[in-house]
Amino acid sequence: MLQPFIYFFMEKAVQPVTPLADARDGARKILLDNNRGGYTIPSPRLYPFQWSWDSGFIALGLSYVDKTKAFDEIRSMFKGQWSNGMLPHINFHHVDENYFPGPDVWGTKECPWAPRKVATSGITQPPVFGFILRLMADRMTDDPEFIELLKEIYPSIVHFHRYLYENRDPYDEGLVYIHHNWESGTDNSPLWDEALDTIDVSSARDVSVLRRDLKTVDADQRPTNENYKRYIYLVDLFRSCNYSDKRIFERCPFLVQDVLFNSILIRSNEALIELSSLIGQDDSELRKWNQKSIAALNNKCWDEQTGFYYDFDLVQNKRIPVIVSNGLMPLFAGVCTPQQAEQLKHNLLSSFKNGDYLLCPSCAVDEPSFNPVKYWRGPVWINVNWMLYHGLKRYGLNEEAAIVKQTSINLVEQSGFYEYFDPRPGISNDKRGLGGNCFSWSAALYLDFLFNF
Ligand code: GLC
């Protein structure tokens, strides 16, 4: 029943470049160096704590390096889970002044649902753990320690998904909303521009001197200070609502049904349904949620005319008409018809590839907001490519899948394990890598790309 993915196609146009062994050792070393005992940070200095969706991808990579560390990674993440089910986007397991906003800004200690033993942020991130465990199961169903982990974590993941459906889907549509751009994981995407612009920052506090990210990464790759004011305005708002979703819903200017977040939720629901028989769990609630979500994503976010999926802004009550890689993720969720998948493929090869750009830019190259070096507004991300690869394979689009996979492998082997990469043609390899270096999910998913044939 649990079939491993089979890789059988190699694209001729994108060839491997360097001996694999060096980079493979490099990837292992990054994961071990970034491990802080029980959990792994995304990148030294820039991101010094445990981030949620990073932690899922990292656990998958660690499962090729050190199984115990992989299992600990997941257990540590769920130590931060709130009693209402929310899985926070950051666990501050230790003190580190190199990040803003830290635990004092979030102030979740006063919130009745926050855990007592770990300081956490007060928002969430895409729910990846269902599909991460499902992929591990391909290799580990006979491993009693894996089954033990699954038995322990499975109910917590269902609790998280239940939190999302019960608190983030006010009209009972089957689509959950995010109330901060950081919840999407695609923090600086042009998707959020309009909603963020509705926030009046004239009297918001200036946090520019508190930012730590600009000490590590060039300002031209990072969000502006004006945008940081808006991000912190939202955090202050959530805190003033004492993290009550009901109150936040009434007052928040940013409520978006994001295609990527919902695609990941659907894929994880599906994974949990597939895993349920392994540990004798009832999957009827998951099936009900998933059926509704799949229909809603197609009804509300799909646009037949342009052949693409778009986010929906619940405050403005309209679609967000921007073509970004989030809109390709229904392939990963498996919710498209073969015709829809063909239309997405067409968009991938025209709007994103635009001749010789490296797949897959995080924003379509012909969008006015496209910027090849700015965080989530153009650069290639390895985790997006990894999900896109699995999505394309799912629809038998093997040629495009192979391009995406080989491009990802070449990027890290030629330019290093960076956070993101300039997709423009003609850029020299030493200039392509951007953002944080020694980036954990680039290392982790590189390993998965290599092993997942
Ligand atoms: C950035 C990314 C986010 C990631 C975090 C830690 O904020 O946008 O997706 O989780 O870094 O790597």
PDB file of C-alpha atoms in Angstrom, residues 149-386:
ATOM      1  CA  LEU A 149       7.291   7.990  16.886  1.00  0.00           C
ATOM      2  CA  LEU A 150       4.322   7.779  14.569  1.00  0.00           C
ATOM      3  CA  LYS A 151       2.007   6.646  17.358  1.00  0.00           C
ATOM      4  CA  GLU A 152       3.211   9.515  19.517  1.00  0.00           C
ATOM      5  CA  ILE A 153       3.139  12.353  16.966  1.00  0.00           C
ATOM      6  CA  TYR A 154       0.188  11.359  14.757  1.00  0.00           C
ATOM      7  CA  PRO A 155      -2.492  12.552  17.226  1.00  0.00           C
ATOM      8  CA  SER A 156      -0.597  15.840  17.689  1.00  0.00           C
ATOM      9  CA  ILE A 157      -0.583  16.455  13.944  1.00  0.00           C
ATOM     10  CA  VAL A 158      -4.316  15.715  13.752  1.00  0.00           C
ATOM     11  CA  HIS A 159      -4.778  18.123  16.675  1.00  0.00           C
ATOM     12  CA  PHE A 160      -2.898  20.796  14.703  1.00  0.00           C
ATOM     13  CA  HIS A 161      -5.020  20.238  11.592  1.00  0.00           C
ATOM     14  CA  ARG A 162      -8.179  20.341  13.736  1.00  0.00           C
ATOM     15  CA  TYR A 163      -6.988  23.667  15.196  1.00  0.00           C
ATOM     16  CA  LEU A 164      -6.668  25.013  11.636  1.00  0.00           C
ATOM     17  CA  TYR A 165     -10.113  23.844  10.524  1.00  0.00           C
ATOM     18  CA  GLU A 166     -11.820  25.000  13.718  1.00  0.00           C
ATOM     19  CA  ASN A 167     -10.101  28.372  14.108  1.00  0.00           C
ATOM     20  CA  ARG A 168      -8.933  29.466  10.674  1.00  0.00           C
ATOM     21  CA  ASP A 169     -11.933  28.567   8.515  1.00  0.00           C
ATOM     22  CA  PRO A 170     -14.639  30.941   9.800  1.00  0.00           C
ATOM     23  CA  TYR A 171     -17.102  30.273   6.962  1.00  0.00           C
ATOM     24  CA  ASP A 172     -16.600  26.507   7.066  1.00  0.00           C
ATOM     25  CA  GLU A 173     -15.379  26.439   3.472  1.00  0.00           C
ATOM     26  CA  GLY A 174     -12.590  23.892   3.823  1.00  0.00           C
ATOM     27  CA  LEU A 175      -9.919  26.569   3.192  1.00  0.00           C
ATOM     28  CA  VAL A 176      -7.921  27.868   6.136  1.00  0.00           C
ATOM     29  CA  TYR A 177      -6.528  31.391   6.324  1.00  0.00           C
ATOM     30  CA  ILE A 178      -3.221  32.784   7.497  1.00  0.00           C
ATOM     31  CA  HIS A 179      -3.200  36.068   9.423  1.00  0.00           C
ATOM     32  CA  HIS A 180       0.451  36.995   9.011  1.00  0.00           C
ATOM     33  CA  ASN A 181       2.624  36.750   5.915  1.00  0.00           C
ATOM     34  CA  TRP A 182       5.199  34.832   7.975  1.00  0.00           C
ATOM     35  CA  GLU A 183       2.637  32.052   8.412  1.00  0.00           C
ATOM     36  CA  SER A 184       2.852  31.326   4.689  1.00  0.00           C
ATOM     37  CA  GLY A 185       6.563  30.536   4.865  1.00  0.00           C
ATOM     38  CA  THR A 186       6.903  32.685   1.705  1.00  0.00           C
ATOM     39  CA  ASP A 187       7.407  35.740   3.883  1.00  0.00           C
ATOM     40  CA  ASN A 188       8.160  38.488   1.382  1.00  0.00           C
ATOM     41  CA  SER A 189       6.104  37.267  -1.579  1.00  0.00           C
ATOM     42  CA  PRO A 190       4.365  39.959  -3.667  1.00  0.00           C
ATOM     43  CA  LEU A 191       1.165  38.077  -2.751  1.00  0.00           C
ATOM     44  CA  TRP A 192       1.036  40.008   0.503  1.00  0.00           C
ATOM     45  CA  ASP A 193       1.764  43.519  -0.810  1.00  0.00           C
ATOM     46  CA  GLU A 194      -1.785  44.758  -1.169  1.00  0.00           C
ATOM     47  CA  ALA A 195      -3.028  43.389   2.149  1.00  0.00           C
ATOM     48  CA  LEU A 196       0.009  44.753   3.982  1.00  0.00           C
ATOM     49  CA  ASP A 197      -0.394  48.133   2.295  1.00  0.00           C
ATOM     50  CA  THR A 198      -3.794  48.529   3.927  1.00  0.00           C
ATOM     51  CA  ILE A 199      -2.006  48.801   7.282  1.00  0.00           C
ATOM     52  CA  ASP A 200      -1.451  52.432   8.174  1.00  0.00           C
ATOM     53  CA  VAL A 201       2.069  52.585   9.557  1.00  0.00           C
ATOM     54  CA  SER A 202       2.203  56.328  10.160  1.00  0.00           C
ATOM     55  CA  SER A 203       1.936  55.778  13.902  1.00  0.00           C
ATOM     56  CA  ALA A 204       3.468  52.261  14.016  1.00  0.00           C
ATOM     57  CA  ARG A 205       6.700  51.816  15.936  1.00  0.00           C
ATOM     58  CA  ASP A 206       9.950  51.974  14.026  1.00  0.00           C
ATOM     59  CA  VAL A 207      11.771  48.673  14.454  1.00  0.00           C
ATOM     60  CA  SER A 208      14.587  49.270  11.980  1.00  0.00           C
ATOM     61  CA  VAL A 209      17.274  49.516  14.689  1.00  0.00           C
ATOM     62  CA  LEU A 210      16.090  46.252  16.216  1.00  0.00           C
ATOM     63  CA  ARG A 211      16.436  44.221  13.023  1.00  0.00           C
ATOM     64  CA  ARG A 212      19.226  41.659  13.059  1.00  0.00           C
ATOM     65  CA  ASP A 213      18.750  40.155   9.573  1.00  0.00           C
ATOM     66  CA  LEU A 214      20.556  43.058   7.876  1.00  0.00           C
ATOM     67  CA  LYS A 215      23.728  42.224   9.791  1.00  0.00           C
ATOM     68  CA  THR A 216      23.965  38.951   7.837  1.00  0.00           C
ATOM     69  CA  VAL A 217      22.244  39.598   4.482  1.00  0.00           C
ATOM     70  CA  ASP A 218      22.313  42.596   2.072  1.00  0.00           C
ATOM     71  CA  ALA A 219      19.351  44.935   2.466  1.00  0.00           C
ATOM     72  CA  ASP A 220      18.524  44.644  -1.259  1.00  0.00           C
ATOM     73  CA  GLN A 221      17.621  40.969  -0.699  1.00  0.00           C
ATOM     74  CA  ARG A 222      15.485  41.568   2.377  1.00  0.00           C
ATOM     75  CA  PRO A 223      12.149  43.286   3.157  1.00  0.00           C
ATOM     76  CA  THR A 224      12.108  47.065   3.641  1.00  0.00           C
ATOM     77  CA  ASN A 225      11.883  48.778   7.043  1.00  0.00           C
ATOM     78  CA  GLU A 226       8.391  49.999   6.143  1.00  0.00           C
ATOM     79  CA  ASN A 227       7.312  46.389   5.707  1.00  0.00           C
ATOM     80  CA  TYR A 228       8.930  45.359   8.977  1.00  0.00           C
ATOM     81  CA  LYS A 229       6.765  47.986  10.689  1.00  0.00           C
ATOM     82  CA  ARG A 230       3.718  46.218   9.257  1.00  0.00           C
ATOM     83  CA  TYR A 231       4.935  42.767  10.338  1.00  0.00           C
ATOM     84  CA  ILE A 232       5.428  43.988  13.890  1.00  0.00           C
ATOM     85  CA  TYR A 233       2.155  45.902  13.838  1.00  0.00           C
ATOM     86  CA  LEU A 234       0.470  42.518  13.271  1.00  0.00           C
ATOM     87  CA  VAL A 235       2.450  40.836  16.050  1.00  0.00           C
ATOM     88  CA  ASP A 236       1.491  43.641  18.456  1.00  0.00           C
ATOM     89  CA  LEU A 237      -2.137  43.256  17.386  1.00  0.00           C
ATOM     90  CA  PHE A 238      -2.129  39.492  18.061  1.00  0.00           C
ATOM     91  CA  ARG A 239      -0.545  40.078  21.442  1.00  0.00           C
ATOM     92  CA  SER A 240      -3.166  42.687  22.320  1.00  0.00           C
ATOM     93  CA  CYS A 241      -5.808  40.050  21.430  1.00  0.00           C
ATOM     94  CA  ASN A 242      -3.984  37.633  23.717  1.00  0.00           C
ATOM     95  CA  TYR A 243      -3.718  35.303  20.701  1.00  0.00           C
ATOM     96  CA  SER A 244      -7.461  34.663  20.591  1.00  0.00           C
ATOM     97  CA  ASP A 245      -8.204  33.670  16.982  1.00  0.00           C
ATOM     98  CA  LYS A 246     -11.739  34.958  17.298  1.00  0.00           C
ATOM     99  CA  ARG A 247     -10.582  38.435  18.316  1.00  0.00           C
ATOM    100  CA  ILE A 248      -7.795  38.435  15.751  1.00  0.00           C
ATOM    101  CA  PHE A 249     -10.284  37.531  13.008  1.00  0.00           C
ATOM    102  CA  GLU A 250     -12.439  40.527  13.946  1.00  0.00           C
ATOM    103  CA  ARG A 251      -9.580  43.017  13.919  1.00  0.00           C
ATOM    104  CA  CYS A 252      -6.876  41.770  11.592  1.00  0.00           C
ATOM    105  CA  PRO A 253      -6.397  43.555   8.231  1.00  0.00           C
ATOM    106  CA  PHE A 254      -4.522  40.527   6.887  1.00  0.00           C
ATOM    107  CA  LEU A 255      -6.556  37.316   6.370  1.00  0.00           C
ATOM    108  CA  VAL A 256      -5.521  35.305   3.332  1.00  0.00           C
ATOM    109  CA  GLN A 257      -6.438  31.835   2.088  1.00  0.00           C
ATOM    110  CA  ASP A 258      -3.068  30.863   0.675  1.00  0.00           C
ATOM    111  CA  VAL A 259      -2.815  28.195  -2.036  1.00  0.00           C
ATOM    112  CA  LEU A 260       0.536  26.890  -0.798  1.00  0.00           C
ATOM    113  CA  PHE A 261      -0.562  26.590   2.825  1.00  0.00           C
ATOM    114  CA  ASN A 262      -3.805  24.812   1.877  1.00  0.00           C
ATOM    115  CA  SER A 263      -2.068  22.534  -0.637  1.00  0.00           C
ATOM    116  CA  ILE A 264       0.352  21.443   2.051  1.00  0.00           C
ATOM    117  CA  LEU A 265      -2.535  20.874   4.462  1.00  0.00           C
ATOM    118  CA  ILE A 266      -4.312  18.698   1.889  1.00  0.00           C
ATOM    119  CA  ARG A 267      -1.160  16.727   1.126  1.00  0.00           C
ATOM    120  CA  SER A 268      -0.594  16.149   4.843  1.00  0.00           C
ATOM    121  CA  ASN A 269      -4.230  15.130   5.400  1.00  0.00           C
ATOM    122  CA  GLU A 270      -3.848  12.621   2.600  1.00  0.00           C
ATOM    123  CA  ALA A 271      -0.596  11.351   4.109  1.00  0.00           C
ATOM    124  CA  LEU A 272      -2.214  10.884   7.519  1.00  0.00           C
ATOM    125  CA  ILE A 273      -5.077   8.968   5.910  1.00  0.00           C
ATOM    126  CA  GLU A 274      -2.533   6.676   4.248  1.00  0.00           C
ATOM    127  CA  LEU A 275      -0.647   6.203   7.513  1.00  0.00           C
ATOM    128  CA  SER A 276      -3.738   5.577   9.644  1.00  0.00           C
ATOM    129  CA  SER A 277      -3.883   1.835   9.017  1.00  0.00           C
ATOM    130  CA  LEU A 278      -0.257   1.384  10.137  1.00  0.00           C
ATOM    131  CA  ILE A 279      -1.172   2.395  13.682  1.00  0.00           C
ATOM    132  CA  GLY A 280      -4.897   1.637  13.735  1.00  0.00           C
ATOM    133  CA  GLN A 281      -6.173   5.239  13.724  1.00  0.00           C
ATOM    134  CA  ASP A 282      -9.636   6.331  12.664  1.00  0.00           C
ATOM    135  CA  ASP A 283      -9.285   8.552   9.584  1.00  0.00           C
ATOM    136  CA  SER A 284     -12.916   9.602   9.050  1.00  0.00           C
ATOM    137  CA  GLU A 285     -12.412  13.184  10.292  1.00  0.00           C
ATOM    138  CA  LEU A 286      -9.395  13.616   8.016  1.00  0.00           C
ATOM    139  CA  ARG A 287     -11.322  12.283   5.013  1.00  0.00           C
ATOM    140  CA  LYS A 288     -14.151  14.715   5.631  1.00  0.00           C
ATOM    141  CA  TRP A 289     -11.786  17.686   5.917  1.00  0.00           C
ATOM    142  CA  ASN A 290      -9.832  16.702   2.873  1.00  0.00           C
ATOM    143  CA  GLN A 291     -12.778  16.181   0.571  1.00  0.00           C
ATOM    144  CA  LYS A 292     -14.042  19.636   1.402  1.00  0.00           C
ATOM    145  CA  SER A 293     -10.630  21.288   1.070  1.00  0.00           C
ATOM    146  CA  ILE A 294      -9.909  19.735  -2.315  1.00  0.00           C
ATOM    147  CA  ALA A 295     -13.237  20.941  -3.714  1.00  0.00           C
ATOM    148  CA  ALA A 296     -12.810  24.407  -2.187  1.00  0.00           C
ATOM    149  CA  LEU A 297      -9.291  24.906  -3.542  1.00  0.00           C
ATOM    150  CA  ASN A 298     -10.531  24.134  -7.029  1.00  0.00           C
ATOM    151  CA  ASN A 299     -13.719  26.178  -6.738  1.00  0.00           C
ATOM    152  CA  LYS A 300     -12.335  29.252  -5.090  1.00  0.00           C
ATOM    153  CA  CYS A 301      -8.714  29.540  -6.194  1.00  0.00           C
ATOM    154  CA  TRP A 302      -8.572  28.047  -9.709  1.00  0.00           C
ATOM    155  CA  ASP A 303      -8.926  30.396 -12.668  1.00  0.00           C
ATOM    156  CA  GLU A 304      -9.728  28.575 -15.892  1.00  0.00           C
ATOM    157  CA  GLN A 305      -8.872  31.501 -18.132  1.00  0.00           C
ATOM    158  CA  THR A 306      -5.269  31.877 -17.005  1.00  0.00           C
ATOM    159  CA  GLY A 307      -4.872  28.214 -16.008  1.00  0.00           C
ATOM    160  CA  PHE A 308      -3.555  29.039 -12.535  1.00  0.00           C
ATOM    161  CA  TYR A 309      -4.414  28.974  -8.802  1.00  0.00           C
ATOM    162  CA  TYR A 310      -4.620  32.275  -6.883  1.00  0.00           C
ATOM    163  CA  ASP A 311      -4.694  33.170  -3.195  1.00  0.00           C
ATOM    164  CA  PHE A 312      -7.884  34.746  -1.813  1.00  0.00           C
ATOM    165  CA  ASP A 313      -7.922  37.856   0.390  1.00  0.00           C
ATOM    166  CA  LEU A 314     -10.783  37.472   2.879  1.00  0.00           C
ATOM    167  CA  VAL A 315     -10.659  41.108   4.025  1.00  0.00           C
ATOM    168  CA  GLN A 316     -10.859  42.607   0.515  1.00  0.00           C
ATOM    169  CA  ASN A 317     -13.024  39.661  -0.567  1.00  0.00           C
ATOM    170  CA  LYS A 318     -11.118  39.066  -3.794  1.00  0.00           C
ATOM    171  CA  ARG A 319      -8.511  36.910  -5.443  1.00  0.00           C
ATOM    172  CA  ILE A 320      -4.909  38.084  -5.406  1.00  0.00           C
ATOM    173  CA  PRO A 321      -4.017  38.138  -9.103  1.00  0.00           C
ATOM    174  CA  VAL A 322      -0.277  37.477  -8.846  1.00  0.00           C
ATOM    175  CA  ILE A 323       1.470  34.515 -10.486  1.00  0.00           C
ATOM    176  CA  VAL A 324       3.888  33.053  -7.930  1.00  0.00           C
ATOM    177  CA  SER A 325       5.138  29.538  -7.261  1.00  0.00           C
ATOM    178  CA  ASN A 326       2.542  29.096  -4.452  1.00  0.00           C
ATOM    179  CA  GLY A 327      -0.024  28.670  -7.256  1.00  0.00           C
ATOM    180  CA  LEU A 328       1.762  25.584  -8.599  1.00  0.00           C
ATOM    181  CA  MET A 329       1.514  23.679  -5.331  1.00  0.00           C
ATOM    182  CA  PRO A 330      -1.901  22.056  -5.996  1.00  0.00           C
ATOM    183  CA  LEU A 331       0.185  19.668  -8.120  1.00  0.00           C
ATOM    184  CA  PHE A 332       1.902  18.573  -4.916  1.00  0.00           C
ATOM    185  CA  ALA A 333      -1.485  18.222  -3.217  1.00  0.00           C
ATOM    186  CA  GLY A 334      -2.747  16.115  -6.111  1.00  0.00           C
ATOM    187  CA  VAL A 335      -5.984  18.102  -6.432  1.00  0.00           C
ATOM    188  CA  CYS A 336      -5.724  18.956 -10.141  1.00  0.00           C
ATOM    189  CA  THR A 337      -7.327  17.198 -13.073  1.00  0.00           C
ATOM    190  CA  PRO A 338      -4.854  16.162 -15.808  1.00  0.00           C
ATOM    191  CA  GLN A 339      -6.070  19.174 -17.832  1.00  0.00           C
ATOM    192  CA  GLN A 340      -5.376  21.573 -14.965  1.00  0.00           C
ATOM    193  CA  ALA A 341      -1.940  20.013 -14.531  1.00  0.00           C
ATOM    194  CA  GLU A 342      -1.218  20.620 -18.229  1.00  0.00           C
ATOM    195  CA  GLN A 343      -2.236  24.273 -17.860  1.00  0.00           C
ATOM    196  CA  LEU A 344       0.038  24.648 -14.834  1.00  0.00           C
ATOM    197  CA  LYS A 345       2.851  23.060 -16.803  1.00  0.00           C
ATOM    198  CA  HIS A 346       2.251  25.560 -19.582  1.00  0.00           C
ATOM    199  CA  ASN A 347       2.516  28.430 -17.071  1.00  0.00           C
ATOM    200  CA  LEU A 348       5.643  26.904 -15.569  1.00  0.00           C
ATOM    201  CA  LEU A 349       7.377  26.780 -18.932  1.00  0.00           C
ATOM    202  CA  SER A 350       6.220  30.210 -20.071  1.00  0.00           C
ATOM    203  CA  SER A 351       5.692  32.603 -17.136  1.00  0.00           C
ATOM    204  CA  PHE A 352       8.366  31.111 -14.870  1.00  0.00           C
ATOM    205  CA  LYS A 353      10.964  29.779 -17.282  1.00  0.00           C
ATOM    206  CA  ASN A 354      10.642  32.668 -19.696  1.00  0.00           C
ATOM    207  CA  GLY A 355      13.346  31.363 -22.016  1.00  0.00           C
ATOM    208  CA  ASP A 356      16.378  30.381 -19.987  1.00  0.00           C
ATOM    209  CA  TYR A 357      15.557  31.279 -16.388  1.00  0.00           C
ATOM    210  CA  LEU A 358      16.329  28.502 -13.934  1.00  0.00           C
ATOM    211  CA  LEU A 359      13.246  26.685 -12.642  1.00  0.00           C
ATOM    212  CA  CYS A 360      11.503  27.575 -10.565  1.00  0.00           C
ATOM    213  CA  PRO A 361      11.578  31.299  -9.778  1.00  0.00           C
ATOM    214  CA  SER A 362       9.408  32.044  -6.736  1.00  0.00           C
ATOM    215  CA  CYS A 363       7.604  34.726  -8.734  1.00  0.00           C
ATOM    216  CA  ALA A 364       6.763  34.628 -12.456  1.00  0.00           C
ATOM    217  CA  VAL A 365       9.442  36.431 -14.421  1.00  0.00           C
ATOM    218  CA  ASP A 366       6.955  38.683 -16.244  1.00  0.00           C
ATOM    219  CA  GLU A 367       5.245  39.887 -13.023  1.00  0.00           C
ATOM    220  CA  PRO A 368       5.974  43.601 -12.366  1.00  0.00           C
ATOM    221  CA  SER A 369       7.032  42.667  -8.809  1.00  0.00           C
ATOM    222  CA  PHE A 370       9.598  40.089 -10.008  1.00  0.00           C
ATOM    223  CA  ASN A 371      13.023  40.710  -8.487  1.00  0.00           C
ATOM    224  CA  PRO A 372      15.694  38.037  -9.063  1.00  0.00           C
ATOM    225  CA  VAL A 373      17.588  38.670  -5.831  1.00  0.00           C
ATOM    226  CA  LYS A 374      14.925  39.659  -3.354  1.00  0.00           C
ATOM    227  CA  TYR A 375      13.654  37.201  -0.808  1.00  0.00           C
ATOM    228  CA  TRP A 376      10.582  35.306  -2.199  1.00  0.00           C
ATOM    229  CA  ARG A 377      10.096  37.756  -5.064  1.00  0.00           C
ATOM    230  CA  GLY A 378      12.013  35.820  -7.715  1.00  0.00           C
ATOM    231  CA  PRO A 379      14.851  33.620  -6.408  1.00  0.00           C
ATOM    232  CA  VAL A 380      14.662  29.802  -6.598  1.00  0.00           C
ATOM    233  CA  TRP A 381      14.091  27.997  -3.273  1.00  0.00           C
ATOM    234  CA  ILE A 382      15.054  24.344  -2.836  1.00  0.00           C
ATOM    235  CA  ASN A 383      11.987  23.453  -0.751  1.00  0.00           C
ATOM    236  CA  VAL A 384       9.626  24.883  -3.372  1.00  0.00           C
ATOM    237  CA  ASN A 385      11.484  22.968  -6.076  1.00  0.00           C
ATOM    238  CA  TRP A 386      11.290  19.801  -4.049  1.00  0.00           C
TER     239      TRP A 386
END
